[in-house]
Short mmCIF file of C-alpha atoms and ligand atoms in Angstrom, two decimals:
data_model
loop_
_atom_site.label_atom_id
_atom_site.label_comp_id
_atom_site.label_asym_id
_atom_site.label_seq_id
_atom_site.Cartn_x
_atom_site.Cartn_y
_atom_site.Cartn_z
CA UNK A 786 21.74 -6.69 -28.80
CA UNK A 787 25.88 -6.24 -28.49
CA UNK A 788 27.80 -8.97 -29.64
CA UNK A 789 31.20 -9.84 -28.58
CA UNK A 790 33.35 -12.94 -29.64
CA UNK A 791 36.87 -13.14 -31.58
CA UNK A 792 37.65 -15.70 -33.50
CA UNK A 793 39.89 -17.54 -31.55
CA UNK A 794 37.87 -18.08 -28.18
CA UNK A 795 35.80 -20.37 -27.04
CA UNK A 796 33.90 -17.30 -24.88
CA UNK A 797 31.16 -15.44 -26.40
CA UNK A 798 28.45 -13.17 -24.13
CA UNK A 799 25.49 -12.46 -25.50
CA UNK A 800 24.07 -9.21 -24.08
CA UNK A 801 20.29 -9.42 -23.97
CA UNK A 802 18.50 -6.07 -23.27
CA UNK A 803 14.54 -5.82 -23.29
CA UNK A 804 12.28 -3.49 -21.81
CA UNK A 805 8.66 -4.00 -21.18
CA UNK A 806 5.91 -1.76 -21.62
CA UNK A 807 3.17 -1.55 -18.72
CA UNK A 808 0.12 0.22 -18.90
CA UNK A 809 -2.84 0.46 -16.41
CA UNK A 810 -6.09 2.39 -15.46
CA UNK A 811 -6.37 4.00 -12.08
CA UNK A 812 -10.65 4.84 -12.63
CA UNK A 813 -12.18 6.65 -9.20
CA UNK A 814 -16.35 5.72 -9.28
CA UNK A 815 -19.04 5.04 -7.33
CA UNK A 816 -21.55 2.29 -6.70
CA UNK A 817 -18.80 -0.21 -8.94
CA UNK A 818 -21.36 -3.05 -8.55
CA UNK A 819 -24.83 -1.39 -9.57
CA UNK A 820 -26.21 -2.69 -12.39
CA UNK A 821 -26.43 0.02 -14.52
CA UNK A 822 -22.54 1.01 -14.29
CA UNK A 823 -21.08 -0.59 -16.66
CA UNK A 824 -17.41 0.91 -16.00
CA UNK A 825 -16.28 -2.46 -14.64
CA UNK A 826 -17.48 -4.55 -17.58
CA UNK A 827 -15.75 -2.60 -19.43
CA UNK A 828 -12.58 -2.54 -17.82
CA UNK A 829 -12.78 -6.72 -18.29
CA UNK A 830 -13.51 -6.52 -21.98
CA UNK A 831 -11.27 -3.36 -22.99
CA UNK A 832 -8.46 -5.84 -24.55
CA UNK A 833 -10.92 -8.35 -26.42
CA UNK A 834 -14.29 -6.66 -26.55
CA UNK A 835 -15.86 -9.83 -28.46
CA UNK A 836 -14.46 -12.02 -26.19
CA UNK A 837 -16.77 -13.48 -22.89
CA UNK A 838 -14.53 -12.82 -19.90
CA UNK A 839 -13.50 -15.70 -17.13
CA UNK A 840 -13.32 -14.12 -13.64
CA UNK A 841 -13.01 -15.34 -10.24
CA UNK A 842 -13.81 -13.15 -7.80
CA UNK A 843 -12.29 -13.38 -4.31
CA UNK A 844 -13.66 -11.01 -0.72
CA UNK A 845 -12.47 -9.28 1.78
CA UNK A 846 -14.25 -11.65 4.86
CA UNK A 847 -14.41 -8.33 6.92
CA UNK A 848 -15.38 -6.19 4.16
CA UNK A 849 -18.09 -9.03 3.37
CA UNK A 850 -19.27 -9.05 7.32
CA UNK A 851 -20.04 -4.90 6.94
CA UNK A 852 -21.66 -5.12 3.94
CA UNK A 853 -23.78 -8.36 4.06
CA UNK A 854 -25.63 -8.35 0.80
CA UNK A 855 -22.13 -7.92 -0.96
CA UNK A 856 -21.64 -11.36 -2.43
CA UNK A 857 -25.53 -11.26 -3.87
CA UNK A 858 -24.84 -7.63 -5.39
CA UNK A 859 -21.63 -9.58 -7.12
CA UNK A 860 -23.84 -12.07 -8.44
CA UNK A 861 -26.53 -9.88 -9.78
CA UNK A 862 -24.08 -7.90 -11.15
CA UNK A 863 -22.34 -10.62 -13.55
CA UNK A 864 -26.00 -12.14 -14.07
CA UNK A 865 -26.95 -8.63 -16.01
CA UNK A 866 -23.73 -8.91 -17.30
CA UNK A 867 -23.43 -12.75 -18.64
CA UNK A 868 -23.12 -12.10 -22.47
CA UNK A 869 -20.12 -10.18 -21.57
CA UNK A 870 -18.54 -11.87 -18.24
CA UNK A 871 -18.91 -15.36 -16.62
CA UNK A 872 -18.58 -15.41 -13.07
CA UNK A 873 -16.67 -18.62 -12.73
CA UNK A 874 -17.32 -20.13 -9.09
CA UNK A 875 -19.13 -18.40 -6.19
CA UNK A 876 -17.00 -15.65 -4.76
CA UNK A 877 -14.58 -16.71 -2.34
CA UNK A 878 -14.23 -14.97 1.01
CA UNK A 879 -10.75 -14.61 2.37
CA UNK A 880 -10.21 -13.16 6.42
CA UNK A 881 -9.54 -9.90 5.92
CA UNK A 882 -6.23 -7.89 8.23
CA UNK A 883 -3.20 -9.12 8.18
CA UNK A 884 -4.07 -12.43 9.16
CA UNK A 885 -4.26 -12.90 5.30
CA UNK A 886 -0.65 -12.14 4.74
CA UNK A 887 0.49 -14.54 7.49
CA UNK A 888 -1.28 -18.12 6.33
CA UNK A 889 0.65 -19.32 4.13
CA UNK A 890 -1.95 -22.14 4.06
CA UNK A 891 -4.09 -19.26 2.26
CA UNK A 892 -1.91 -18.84 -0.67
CA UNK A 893 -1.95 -22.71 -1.16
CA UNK A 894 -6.31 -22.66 -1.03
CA UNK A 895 -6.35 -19.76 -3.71
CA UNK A 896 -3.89 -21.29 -6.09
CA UNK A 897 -6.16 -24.31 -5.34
CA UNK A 898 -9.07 -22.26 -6.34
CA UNK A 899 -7.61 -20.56 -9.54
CA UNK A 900 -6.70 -24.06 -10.87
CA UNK A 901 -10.22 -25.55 -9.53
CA UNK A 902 -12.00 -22.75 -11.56
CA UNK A 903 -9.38 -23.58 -14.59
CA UNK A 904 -8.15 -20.15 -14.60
CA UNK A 905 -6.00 -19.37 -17.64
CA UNK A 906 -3.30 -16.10 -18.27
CA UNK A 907 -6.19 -14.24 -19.61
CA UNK A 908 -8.49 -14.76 -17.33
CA UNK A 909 -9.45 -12.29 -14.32
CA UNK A 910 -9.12 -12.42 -10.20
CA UNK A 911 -11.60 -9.70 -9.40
CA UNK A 912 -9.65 -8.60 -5.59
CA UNK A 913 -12.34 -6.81 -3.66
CA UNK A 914 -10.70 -5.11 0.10
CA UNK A 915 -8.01 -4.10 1.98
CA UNK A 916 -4.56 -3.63 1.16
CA UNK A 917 -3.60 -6.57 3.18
CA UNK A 918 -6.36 -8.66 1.35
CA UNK A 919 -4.95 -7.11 -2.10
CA UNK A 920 -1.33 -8.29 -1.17
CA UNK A 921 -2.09 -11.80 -0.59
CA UNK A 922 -4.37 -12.19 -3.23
CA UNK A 923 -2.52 -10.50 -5.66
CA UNK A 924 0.51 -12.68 -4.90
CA UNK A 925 -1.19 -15.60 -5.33
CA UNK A 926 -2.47 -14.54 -8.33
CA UNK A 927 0.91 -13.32 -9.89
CA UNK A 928 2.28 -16.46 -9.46
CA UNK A 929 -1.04 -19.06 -11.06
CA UNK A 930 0.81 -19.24 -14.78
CA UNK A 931 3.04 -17.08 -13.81
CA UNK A 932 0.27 -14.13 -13.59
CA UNK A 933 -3.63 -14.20 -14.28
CA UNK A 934 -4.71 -10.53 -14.81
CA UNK A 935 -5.85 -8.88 -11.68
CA UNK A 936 -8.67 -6.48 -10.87
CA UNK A 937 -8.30 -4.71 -7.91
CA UNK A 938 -11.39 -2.73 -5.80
CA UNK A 939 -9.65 -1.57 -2.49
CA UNK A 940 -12.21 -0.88 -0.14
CA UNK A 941 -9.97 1.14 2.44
CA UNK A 942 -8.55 4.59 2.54
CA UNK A 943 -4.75 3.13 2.48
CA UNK A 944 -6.29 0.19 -0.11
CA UNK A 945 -7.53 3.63 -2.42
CA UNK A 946 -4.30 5.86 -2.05
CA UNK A 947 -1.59 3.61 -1.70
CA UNK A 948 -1.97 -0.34 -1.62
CA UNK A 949 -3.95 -1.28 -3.86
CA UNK A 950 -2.82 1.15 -7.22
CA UNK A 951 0.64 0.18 -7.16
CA UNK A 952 3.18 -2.90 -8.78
CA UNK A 953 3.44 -5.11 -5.15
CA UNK A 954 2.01 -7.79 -4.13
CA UNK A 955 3.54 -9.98 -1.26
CA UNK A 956 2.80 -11.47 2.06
CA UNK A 957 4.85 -11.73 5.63
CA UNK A 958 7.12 -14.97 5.86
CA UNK A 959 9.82 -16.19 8.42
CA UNK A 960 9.54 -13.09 10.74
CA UNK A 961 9.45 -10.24 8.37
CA UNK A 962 6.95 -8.06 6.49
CA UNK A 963 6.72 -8.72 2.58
CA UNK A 964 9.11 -11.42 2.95
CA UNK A 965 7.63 -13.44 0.04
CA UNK A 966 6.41 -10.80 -2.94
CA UNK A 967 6.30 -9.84 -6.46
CA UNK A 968 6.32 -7.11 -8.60
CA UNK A 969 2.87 -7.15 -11.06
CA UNK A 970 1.21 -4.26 -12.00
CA UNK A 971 -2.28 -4.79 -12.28
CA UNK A 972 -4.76 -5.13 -15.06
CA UNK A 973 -7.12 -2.10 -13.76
CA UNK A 974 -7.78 -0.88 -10.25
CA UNK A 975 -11.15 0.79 -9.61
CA UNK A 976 -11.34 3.08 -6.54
CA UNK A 977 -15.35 2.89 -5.65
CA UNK A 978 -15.36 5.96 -2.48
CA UNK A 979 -18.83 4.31 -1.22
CA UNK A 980 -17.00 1.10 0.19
CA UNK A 981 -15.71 3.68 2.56
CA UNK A 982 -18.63 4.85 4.39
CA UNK A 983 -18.56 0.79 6.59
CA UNK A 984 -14.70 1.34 7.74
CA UNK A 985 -14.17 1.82 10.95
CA UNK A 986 -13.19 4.96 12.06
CA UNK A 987 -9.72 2.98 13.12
CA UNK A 988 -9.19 2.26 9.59
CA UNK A 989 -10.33 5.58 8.10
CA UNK A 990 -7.77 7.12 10.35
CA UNK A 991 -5.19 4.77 9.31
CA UNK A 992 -5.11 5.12 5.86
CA UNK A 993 -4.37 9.01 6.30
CA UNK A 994 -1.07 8.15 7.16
CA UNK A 995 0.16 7.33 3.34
CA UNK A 996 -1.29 10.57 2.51
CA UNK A 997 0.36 12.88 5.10
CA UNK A 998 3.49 11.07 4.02
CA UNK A 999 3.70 11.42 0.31
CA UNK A 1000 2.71 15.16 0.60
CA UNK A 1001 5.70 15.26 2.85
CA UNK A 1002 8.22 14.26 1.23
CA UNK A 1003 6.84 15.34 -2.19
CA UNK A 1004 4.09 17.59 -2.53
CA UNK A 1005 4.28 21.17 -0.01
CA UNK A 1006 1.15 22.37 -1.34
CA UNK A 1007 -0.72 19.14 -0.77
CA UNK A 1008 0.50 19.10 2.77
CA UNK A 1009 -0.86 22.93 3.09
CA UNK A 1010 -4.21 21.39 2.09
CA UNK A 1011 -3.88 18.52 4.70
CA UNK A 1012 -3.23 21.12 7.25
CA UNK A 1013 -6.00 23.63 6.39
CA UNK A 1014 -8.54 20.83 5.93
CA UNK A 1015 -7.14 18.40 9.08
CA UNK A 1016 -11.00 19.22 10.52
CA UNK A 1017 -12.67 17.99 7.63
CA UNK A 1018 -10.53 14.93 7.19
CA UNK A 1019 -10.44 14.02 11.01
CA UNK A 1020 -15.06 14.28 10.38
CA UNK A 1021 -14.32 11.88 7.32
CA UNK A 1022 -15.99 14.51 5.51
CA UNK A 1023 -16.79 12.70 1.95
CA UNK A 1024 -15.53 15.65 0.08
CA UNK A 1025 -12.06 16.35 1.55
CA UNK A 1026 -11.73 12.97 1.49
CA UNK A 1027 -12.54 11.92 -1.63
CA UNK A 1028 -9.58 14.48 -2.56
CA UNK A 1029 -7.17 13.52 -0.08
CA UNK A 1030 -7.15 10.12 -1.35
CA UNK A 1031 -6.84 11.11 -5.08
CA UNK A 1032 -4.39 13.56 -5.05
CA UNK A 1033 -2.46 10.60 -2.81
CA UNK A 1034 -2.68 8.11 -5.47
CA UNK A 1035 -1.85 10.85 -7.72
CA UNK A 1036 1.25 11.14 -6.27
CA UNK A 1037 1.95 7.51 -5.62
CA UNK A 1038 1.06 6.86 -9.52
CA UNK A 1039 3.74 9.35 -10.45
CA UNK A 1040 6.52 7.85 -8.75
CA UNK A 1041 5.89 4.63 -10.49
CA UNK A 1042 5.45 5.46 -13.59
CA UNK A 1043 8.05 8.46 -13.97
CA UNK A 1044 10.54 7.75 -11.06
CA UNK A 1045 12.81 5.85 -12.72
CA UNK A 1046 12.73 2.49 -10.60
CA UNK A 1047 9.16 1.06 -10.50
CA UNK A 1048 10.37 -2.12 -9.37
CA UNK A 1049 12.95 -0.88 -7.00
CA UNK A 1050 16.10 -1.90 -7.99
CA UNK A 1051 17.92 0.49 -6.17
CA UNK A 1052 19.35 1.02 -2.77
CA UNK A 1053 16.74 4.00 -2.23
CA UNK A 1054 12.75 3.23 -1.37
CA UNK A 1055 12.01 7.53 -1.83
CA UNK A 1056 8.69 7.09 -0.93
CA UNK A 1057 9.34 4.86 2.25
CA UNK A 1058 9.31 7.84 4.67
CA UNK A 1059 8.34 6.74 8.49
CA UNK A 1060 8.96 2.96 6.92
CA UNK A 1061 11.75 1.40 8.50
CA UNK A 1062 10.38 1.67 11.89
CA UNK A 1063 6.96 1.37 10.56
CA UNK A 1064 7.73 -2.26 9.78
CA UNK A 1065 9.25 -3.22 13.19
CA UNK A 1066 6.51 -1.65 15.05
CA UNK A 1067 4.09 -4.05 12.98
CA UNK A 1068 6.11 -6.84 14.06
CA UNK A 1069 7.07 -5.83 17.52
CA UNK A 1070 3.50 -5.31 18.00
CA UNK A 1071 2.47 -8.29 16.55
CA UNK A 1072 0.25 -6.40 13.80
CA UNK A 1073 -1.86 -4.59 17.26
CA UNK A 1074 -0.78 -1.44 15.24
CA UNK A 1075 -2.44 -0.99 11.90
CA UNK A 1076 0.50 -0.48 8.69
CA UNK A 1077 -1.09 3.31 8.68
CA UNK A 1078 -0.82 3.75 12.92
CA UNK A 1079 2.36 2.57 12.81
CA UNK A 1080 3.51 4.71 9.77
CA UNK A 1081 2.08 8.07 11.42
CA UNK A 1082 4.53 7.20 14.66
CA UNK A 1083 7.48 6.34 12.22
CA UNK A 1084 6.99 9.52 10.08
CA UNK A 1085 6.92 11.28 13.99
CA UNK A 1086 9.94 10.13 14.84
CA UNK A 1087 11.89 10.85 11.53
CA UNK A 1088 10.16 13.96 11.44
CA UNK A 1089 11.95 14.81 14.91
CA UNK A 1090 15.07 12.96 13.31
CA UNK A 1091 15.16 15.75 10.37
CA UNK A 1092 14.76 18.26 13.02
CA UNK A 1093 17.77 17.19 15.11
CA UNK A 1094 20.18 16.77 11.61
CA UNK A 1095 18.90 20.64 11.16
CA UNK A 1096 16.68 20.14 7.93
CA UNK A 1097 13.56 21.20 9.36
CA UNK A 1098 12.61 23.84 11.57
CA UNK A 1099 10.72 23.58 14.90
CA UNK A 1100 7.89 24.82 13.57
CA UNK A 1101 7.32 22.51 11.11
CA UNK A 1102 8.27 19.40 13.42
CA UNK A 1103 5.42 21.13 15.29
CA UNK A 1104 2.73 20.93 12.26
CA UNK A 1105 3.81 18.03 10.85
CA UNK A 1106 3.05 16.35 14.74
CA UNK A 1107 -0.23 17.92 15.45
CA UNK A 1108 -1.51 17.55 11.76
CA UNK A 1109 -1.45 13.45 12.77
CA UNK A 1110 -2.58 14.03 16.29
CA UNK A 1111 -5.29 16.48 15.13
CA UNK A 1112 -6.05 13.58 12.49
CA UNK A 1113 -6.29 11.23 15.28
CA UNK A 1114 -2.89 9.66 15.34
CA UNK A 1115 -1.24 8.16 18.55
CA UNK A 1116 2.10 8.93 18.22
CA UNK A 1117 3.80 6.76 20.41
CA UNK A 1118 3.80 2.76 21.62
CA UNK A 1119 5.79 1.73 24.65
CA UNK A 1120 7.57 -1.47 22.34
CA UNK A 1121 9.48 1.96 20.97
CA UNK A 1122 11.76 1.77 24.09
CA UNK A 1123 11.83 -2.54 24.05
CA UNK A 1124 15.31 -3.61 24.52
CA UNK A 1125 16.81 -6.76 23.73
CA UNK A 1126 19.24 -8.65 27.08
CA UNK A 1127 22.00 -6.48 26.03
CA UNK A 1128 20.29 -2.90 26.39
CA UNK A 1129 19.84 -2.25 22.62
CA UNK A 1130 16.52 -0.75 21.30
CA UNK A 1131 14.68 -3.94 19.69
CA UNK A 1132 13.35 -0.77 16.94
CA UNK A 1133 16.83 0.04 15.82
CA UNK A 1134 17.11 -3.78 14.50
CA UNK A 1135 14.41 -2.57 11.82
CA UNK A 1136 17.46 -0.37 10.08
CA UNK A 1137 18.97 -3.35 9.45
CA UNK A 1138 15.94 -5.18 8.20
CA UNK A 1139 14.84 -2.20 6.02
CA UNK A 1140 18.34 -2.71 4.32
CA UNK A 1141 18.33 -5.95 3.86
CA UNK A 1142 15.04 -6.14 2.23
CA UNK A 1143 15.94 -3.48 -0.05
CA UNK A 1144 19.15 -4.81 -0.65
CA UNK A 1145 22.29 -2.79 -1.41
CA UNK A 1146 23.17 0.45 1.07
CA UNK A 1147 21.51 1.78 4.14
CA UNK A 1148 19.04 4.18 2.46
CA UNK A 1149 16.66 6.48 4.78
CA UNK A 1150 14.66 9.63 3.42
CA UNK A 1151 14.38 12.13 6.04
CA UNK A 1152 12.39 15.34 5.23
CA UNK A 1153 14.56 18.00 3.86
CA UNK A 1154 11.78 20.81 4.18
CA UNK A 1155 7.85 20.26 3.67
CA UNK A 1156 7.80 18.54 0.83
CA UNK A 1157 10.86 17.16 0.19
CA UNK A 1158 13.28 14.38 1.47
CA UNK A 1159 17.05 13.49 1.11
CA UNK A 1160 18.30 10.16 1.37
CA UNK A 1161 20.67 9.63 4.06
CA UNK A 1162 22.94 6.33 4.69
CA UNK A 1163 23.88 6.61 8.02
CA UNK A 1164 21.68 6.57 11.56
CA UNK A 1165 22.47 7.12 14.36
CA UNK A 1166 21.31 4.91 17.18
CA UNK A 1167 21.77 7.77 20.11
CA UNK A 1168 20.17 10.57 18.05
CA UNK A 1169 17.13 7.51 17.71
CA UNK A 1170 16.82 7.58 21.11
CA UNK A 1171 16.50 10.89 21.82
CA UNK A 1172 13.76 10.57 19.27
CA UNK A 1173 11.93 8.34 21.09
CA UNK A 1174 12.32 10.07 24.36
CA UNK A 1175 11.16 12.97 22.98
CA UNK A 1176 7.63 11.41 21.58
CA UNK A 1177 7.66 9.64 25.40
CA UNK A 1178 7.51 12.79 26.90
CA UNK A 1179 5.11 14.69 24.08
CA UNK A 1180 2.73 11.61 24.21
CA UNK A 1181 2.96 11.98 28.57
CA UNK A 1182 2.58 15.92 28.55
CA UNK A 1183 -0.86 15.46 26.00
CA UNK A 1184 -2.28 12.89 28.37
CA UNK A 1185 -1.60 14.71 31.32
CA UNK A 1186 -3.28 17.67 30.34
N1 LIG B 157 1.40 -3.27 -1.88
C1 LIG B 157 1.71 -2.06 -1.47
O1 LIG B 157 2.28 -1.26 -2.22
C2 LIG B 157 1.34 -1.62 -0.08
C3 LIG B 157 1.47 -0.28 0.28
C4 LIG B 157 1.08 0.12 1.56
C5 LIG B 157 0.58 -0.82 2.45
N2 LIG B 157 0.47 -2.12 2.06
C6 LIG B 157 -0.08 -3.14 2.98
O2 LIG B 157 -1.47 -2.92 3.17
C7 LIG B 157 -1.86 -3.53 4.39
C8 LIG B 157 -2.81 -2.64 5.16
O3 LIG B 157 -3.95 -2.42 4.38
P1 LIG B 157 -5.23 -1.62 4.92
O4 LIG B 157 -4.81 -0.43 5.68
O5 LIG B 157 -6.10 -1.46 3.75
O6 LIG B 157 -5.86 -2.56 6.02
P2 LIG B 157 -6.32 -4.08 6.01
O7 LIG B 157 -6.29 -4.67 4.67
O8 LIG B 157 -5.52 -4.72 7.09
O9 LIG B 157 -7.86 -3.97 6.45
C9 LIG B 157 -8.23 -3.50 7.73
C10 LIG B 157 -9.56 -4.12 8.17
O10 LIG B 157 -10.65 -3.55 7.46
C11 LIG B 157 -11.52 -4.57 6.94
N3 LIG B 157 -12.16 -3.95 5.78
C12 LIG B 157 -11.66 -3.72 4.55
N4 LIG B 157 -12.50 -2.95 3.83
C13 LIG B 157 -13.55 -2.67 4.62
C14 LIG B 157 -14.74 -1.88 4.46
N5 LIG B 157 -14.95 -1.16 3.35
N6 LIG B 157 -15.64 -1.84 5.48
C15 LIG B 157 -15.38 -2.50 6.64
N7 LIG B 157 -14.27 -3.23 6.87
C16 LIG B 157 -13.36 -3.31 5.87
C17 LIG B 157 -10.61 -5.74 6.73
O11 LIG B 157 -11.30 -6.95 6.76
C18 LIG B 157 -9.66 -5.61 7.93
O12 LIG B 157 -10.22 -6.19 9.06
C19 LIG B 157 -0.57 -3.84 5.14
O13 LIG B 157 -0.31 -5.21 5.07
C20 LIG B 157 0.47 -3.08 4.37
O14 LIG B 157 1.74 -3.67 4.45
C21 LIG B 157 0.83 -2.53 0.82
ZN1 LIG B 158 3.16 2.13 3.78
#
């Protein structure tokens, strides 16, 4: 701590300087809630192993509806468990989608719940679901005491290699996505690859999206792999899969724990490629597009935006586009040419969003290569267009033919 006061003034400052250490498992497994695998209890217990361990757990509805017998296999499991882990109420089921992260009335029932179920700080919120189910919850529950411990088991491809491993936790308020959030790591995520085999195919699709992006802008031999394996992955073949989604949250994990800004204080979002229309389509579309569908048609259109600024050739913009078509990616909606009364694209109203919610400068990445991106400040609304024509007439010439 620096000190600074002279003897005369009334003015003093007090510098206070902390940092805090976080620490948390990323485990990948299988069949999480069979009896006989005891990897979650042990997750629970790893800070107080003679402790018995309060946790609420709280369901995906849609997750629940796919997998019927889910809420029994919960039960059974904490009943082989109870020396070790009390299962404090029935587990709740939440509506899964982004329905979650628009009720605020939801955030209100779980707080409601957690104080019900006389949660305290070291007791656990066992999130089981989507990544839109794991930002609500995980919201609410970063904010009971200021922050119960949370246990998250995403049951989607984006929940597995993007949502559900990292620090954020939010919902969408007042017209904009994330309005309302928090930064909280987790206690312990576990990334179970059987929840996967009841998604539908939309949402298997989807979730690619996070993976195609974070290989772009970070990884060239990962995209490589994408590319040579598209077949596999567009089959949801369980092996190419299964490694798809870990060497995503691989990469995810890496820029939060050694990129320098885990809870984004800066200007930049780095990985936030394809995002800033990504987040208007949502809206535009009132959430028809999935986060993942409309990611794949954001990274398409600043894929063709790095093209025109000359920092990728043709034939990658031609790759990077037919990887996500090949994957099963749409790459265009007509709301991409919406105007408002006076002629402007509604879209380029999401450049000013993205900046505002990050606070600080205009900060884009656009692809400088495979594999890597540059930040750029400035956009420019004609060269958007052109963009957008230019998917118009790529998304007309595939359907024609
Ligand atoms: N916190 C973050 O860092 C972060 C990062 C990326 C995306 N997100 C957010 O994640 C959300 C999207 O998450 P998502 O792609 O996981 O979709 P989702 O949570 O919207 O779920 C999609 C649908 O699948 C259902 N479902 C979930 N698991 C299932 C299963 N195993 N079987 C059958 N149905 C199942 C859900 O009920 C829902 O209807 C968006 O809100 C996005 O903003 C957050
Ligand atoms: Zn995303």
């Amino acid at each position: 701590m620096s000190h600074s006061q002279s003897p005369s003034s009334s003015e003093a400052t007090e510098l206070v300087r902390f940092s805090v250490p976080f620490e948390y498992p990323v485990h990948f497994t299988a069949g999480v809630f069979a009896p006989e695998n005891t990897l979650l209890r042990e997750v629970l217990t790893r800070l107080e192993p003679e402790r018995r361990h309060r946790i609420h757990v709280v369901i995906d509805a849609g997750l629940a509806a796919a997998r019927p017998t889910l809420s029994r296999e919960v039960a059974e499991y904490f009943r082989v468990h109870q020396a070790a882990l009390e299962l404090v109420a029935t587990p709740l089921l939440i509506p899964g989608g982004e329905s979650a992260k628009n009720d605020p009335a939801l955030i209100q029932s779980l707080l409601q719940a957690f104080a019900d179920t006389r949660l305290d700080r070291h007791a656990f919120c066992l999130i089981v679901g989507g990544g839109a189910v794991l930002d609500a919850v995980g919201f609410a529950a970063a904010t009971a005491h200021r922050g119960i411990r949370v246990v998250r088991v995403p049951t989607t491809v984006l929940g597995q290699n993007d949502a559900g491993i990292g620090v954020k936790n939010g919902v969408n308020a007042f017209g904009a996505k994330n309005f309302i959030g928090c930064f909280a790591p987790p206690f312990a995520v576990l990334n179970d690859h059987e929840w996967l085999q009841t998604l539908p195919r939309r949402d298997r699709i989807a979730g690619m999206a996070e993976a195609v992006k974070v290989a772009l802008i970070r990884d060239r031999d990962f995209f490589e792999w994408l590319w040579a394996n598209r077949a596999a992955l567009a089959a949801f073949e369980s092996e190419a899969t299964r490694y798809m989604i870990r060497r995503a949250a691989a990469l995810h994990l890496r820029q939060i724990s050694s990129g320098g800004d885990p809870f984004e204080s800066g200007s930049a979002r780095p990985l936030d490629f394809g995002h800033w229309s990504a987040h208007k389509l949502e809206r535009l579309t009132e959430h028809a597009l999935r986060h993942g569908e409309a990611v794949a048609i954001g990274m398409a259109l600043d894929t063709r935006y790095s093209f025109e600024q000359g920092l990728i050739g043709e034939a990658d913009l031609e790759r990077v586009t037919s990887l996500l078509t090949e994957l099963g990616f749409e790459l265009f909606h007509s709301v991409l040419g919406a105007q408002d009364a006076e002629g402007q694209l509604l879209l380029l109203r999401g450049l000013d969003e993205f900046r505002e919610h990050l606070g600080g400068d205009l900060s884009i990445p656009l692809l400088d290569g495979i594999g890597r991106s540059v930040d750029v400040s400035e956009f420019s609304a004609a060269t958007v267009e052109r963009c957008i024509s230019w998917l118009g007439s790529r998304y007309a010439e595939s359907n024609s033919g």
